[in-house]
Tab-separated table of C-alpha atoms in Angstrom:
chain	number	residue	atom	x	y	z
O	342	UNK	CA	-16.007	-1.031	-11.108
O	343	UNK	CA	-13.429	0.564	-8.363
O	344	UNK	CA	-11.115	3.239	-9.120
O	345	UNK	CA	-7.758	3.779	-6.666
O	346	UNK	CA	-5.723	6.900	-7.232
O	347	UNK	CA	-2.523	6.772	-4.787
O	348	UNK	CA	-0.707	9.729	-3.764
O	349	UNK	CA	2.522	10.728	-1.527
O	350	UNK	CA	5.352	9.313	-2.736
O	351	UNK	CA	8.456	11.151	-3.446
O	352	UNK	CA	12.151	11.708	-2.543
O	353	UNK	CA	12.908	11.653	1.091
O	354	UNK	CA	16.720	10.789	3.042
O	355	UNK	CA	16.830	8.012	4.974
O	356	UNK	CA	15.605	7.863	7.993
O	357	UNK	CA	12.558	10.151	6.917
O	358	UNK	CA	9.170	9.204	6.461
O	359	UNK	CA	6.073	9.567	3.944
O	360	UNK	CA	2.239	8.318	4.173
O	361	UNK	CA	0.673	6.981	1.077
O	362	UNK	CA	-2.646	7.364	0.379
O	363	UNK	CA	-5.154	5.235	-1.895
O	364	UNK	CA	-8.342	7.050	-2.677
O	365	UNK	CA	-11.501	4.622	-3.550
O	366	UNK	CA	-14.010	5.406	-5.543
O	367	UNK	CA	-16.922	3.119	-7.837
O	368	UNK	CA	-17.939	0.186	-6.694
O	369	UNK	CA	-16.689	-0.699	-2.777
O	370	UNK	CA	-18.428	-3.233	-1.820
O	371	UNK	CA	-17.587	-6.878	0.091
O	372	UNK	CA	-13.840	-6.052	-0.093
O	373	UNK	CA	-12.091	-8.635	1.828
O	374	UNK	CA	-8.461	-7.379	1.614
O	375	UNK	CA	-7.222	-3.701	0.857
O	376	UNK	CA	-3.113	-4.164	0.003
O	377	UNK	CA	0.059	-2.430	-0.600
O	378	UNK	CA	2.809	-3.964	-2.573
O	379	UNK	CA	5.953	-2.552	-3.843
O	380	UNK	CA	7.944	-3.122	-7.168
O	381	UNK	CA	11.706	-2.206	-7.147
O	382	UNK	CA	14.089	-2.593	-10.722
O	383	UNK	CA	14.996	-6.336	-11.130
O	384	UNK	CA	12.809	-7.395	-8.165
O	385	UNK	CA	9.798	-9.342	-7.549
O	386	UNK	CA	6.353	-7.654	-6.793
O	387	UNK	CA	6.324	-7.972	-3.206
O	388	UNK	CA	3.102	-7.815	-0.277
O	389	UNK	CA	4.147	-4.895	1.876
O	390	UNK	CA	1.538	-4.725	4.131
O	391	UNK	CA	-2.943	-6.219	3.987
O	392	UNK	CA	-6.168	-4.652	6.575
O	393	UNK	CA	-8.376	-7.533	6.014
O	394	UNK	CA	-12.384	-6.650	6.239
O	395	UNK	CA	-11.870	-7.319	9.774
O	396	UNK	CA	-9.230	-4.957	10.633
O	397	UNK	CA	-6.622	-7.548	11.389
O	398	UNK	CA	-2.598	-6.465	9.970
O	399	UNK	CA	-0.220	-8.231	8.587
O	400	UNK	CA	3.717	-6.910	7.278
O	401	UNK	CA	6.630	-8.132	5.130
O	402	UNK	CA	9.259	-8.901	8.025
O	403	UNK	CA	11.421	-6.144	5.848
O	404	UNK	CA	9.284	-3.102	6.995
O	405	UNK	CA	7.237	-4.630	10.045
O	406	UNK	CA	8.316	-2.186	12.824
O	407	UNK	CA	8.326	1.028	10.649
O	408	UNK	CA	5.193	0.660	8.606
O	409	UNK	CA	1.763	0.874	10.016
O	410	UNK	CA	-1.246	0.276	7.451
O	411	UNK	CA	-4.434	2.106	8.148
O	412	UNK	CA	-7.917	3.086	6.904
O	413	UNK	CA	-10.475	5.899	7.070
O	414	UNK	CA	-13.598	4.447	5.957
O	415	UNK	CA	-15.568	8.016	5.832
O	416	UNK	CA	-12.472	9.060	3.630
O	417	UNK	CA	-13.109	5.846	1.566
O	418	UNK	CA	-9.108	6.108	1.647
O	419	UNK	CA	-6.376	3.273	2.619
O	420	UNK	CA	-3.251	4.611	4.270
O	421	UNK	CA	0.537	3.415	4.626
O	422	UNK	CA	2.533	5.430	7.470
O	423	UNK	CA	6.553	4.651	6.194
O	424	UNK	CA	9.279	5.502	8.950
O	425	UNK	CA	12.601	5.270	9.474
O	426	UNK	CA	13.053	4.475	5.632
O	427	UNK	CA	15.807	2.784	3.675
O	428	UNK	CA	17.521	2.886	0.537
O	429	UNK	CA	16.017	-0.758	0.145
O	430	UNK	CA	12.452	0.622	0.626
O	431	UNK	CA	12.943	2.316	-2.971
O	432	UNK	CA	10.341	1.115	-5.445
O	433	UNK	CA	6.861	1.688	-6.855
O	434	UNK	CA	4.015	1.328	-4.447
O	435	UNK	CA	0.366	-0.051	-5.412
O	436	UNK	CA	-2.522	-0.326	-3.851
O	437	UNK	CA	-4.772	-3.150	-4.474
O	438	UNK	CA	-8.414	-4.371	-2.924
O	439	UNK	CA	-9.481	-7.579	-3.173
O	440	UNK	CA	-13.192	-9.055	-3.403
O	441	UNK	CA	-12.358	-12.351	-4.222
O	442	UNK	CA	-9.487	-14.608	-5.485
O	443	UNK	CA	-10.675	-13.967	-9.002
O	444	UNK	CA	-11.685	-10.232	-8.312
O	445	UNK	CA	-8.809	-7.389	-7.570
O	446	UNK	CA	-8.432	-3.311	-8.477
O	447	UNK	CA	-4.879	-1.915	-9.156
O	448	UNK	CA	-3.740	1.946	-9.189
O	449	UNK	CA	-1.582	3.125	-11.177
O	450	UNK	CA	0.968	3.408	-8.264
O	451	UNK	CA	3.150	6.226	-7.094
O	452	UNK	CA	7.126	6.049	-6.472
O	453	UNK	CA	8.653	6.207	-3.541
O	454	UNK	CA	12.832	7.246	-3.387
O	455	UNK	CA	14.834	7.123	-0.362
O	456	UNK	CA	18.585	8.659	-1.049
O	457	UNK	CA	21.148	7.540	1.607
């Protein structure tokens, strides 16, 4: 079993930034994808931003420029560096690893507000 606590969300103006953390504990083993996604009122759950085993990156178009997703594997913890944020980056964040298609770990997910 893997547990992910995230942390660092709050209220920031925009134009400020935050870094999320996701602290892993249990289980971590043959994770092939470690994820953050975002949920905003009346929208779609939505891939922000994937570190594959590998190390390779990928970003939603909306926030590729002014996120950077990163890891500490001594730390066991997954990172997400937010800049320059909008009123449109408001929403609840998750992290999520994956160790198969059939095989995923959620946190409970911490909420990120961005006033203009």
């Amino acid at each position: 079993q893997v547990q992910l606590v995230e942390s660092g969300g709050g209220l920031v103006q925009a134009g400020g930034s935050l870094r999320l953390s996701c602290a892993a504990s249990g289980s971590i083993f043959s994770i092939n994808a470690m994820n953050w996604y975002r949920q905003a009122p009346g929208k779609e759950r939505e891939l922000v931003a994937t570190i594959s085993r590998g190390g390779s990156k990928y970003y939603a178009d909306s926030v590729k420029g002014r996120f950077t997703i990163s890891r500490d594997s001594a730390k066991n913890t997954l990172y997400l560096q937010m800049n320059s944020l909008k009123p449109e980056d408001t929403a609840m964040y998750y992290c999520a690893l994956r160790r198969s298609a059939a095989e995923a770990y959620w946190g409970q997910g911490t909420q990120v507000t961005v006033s203009s």
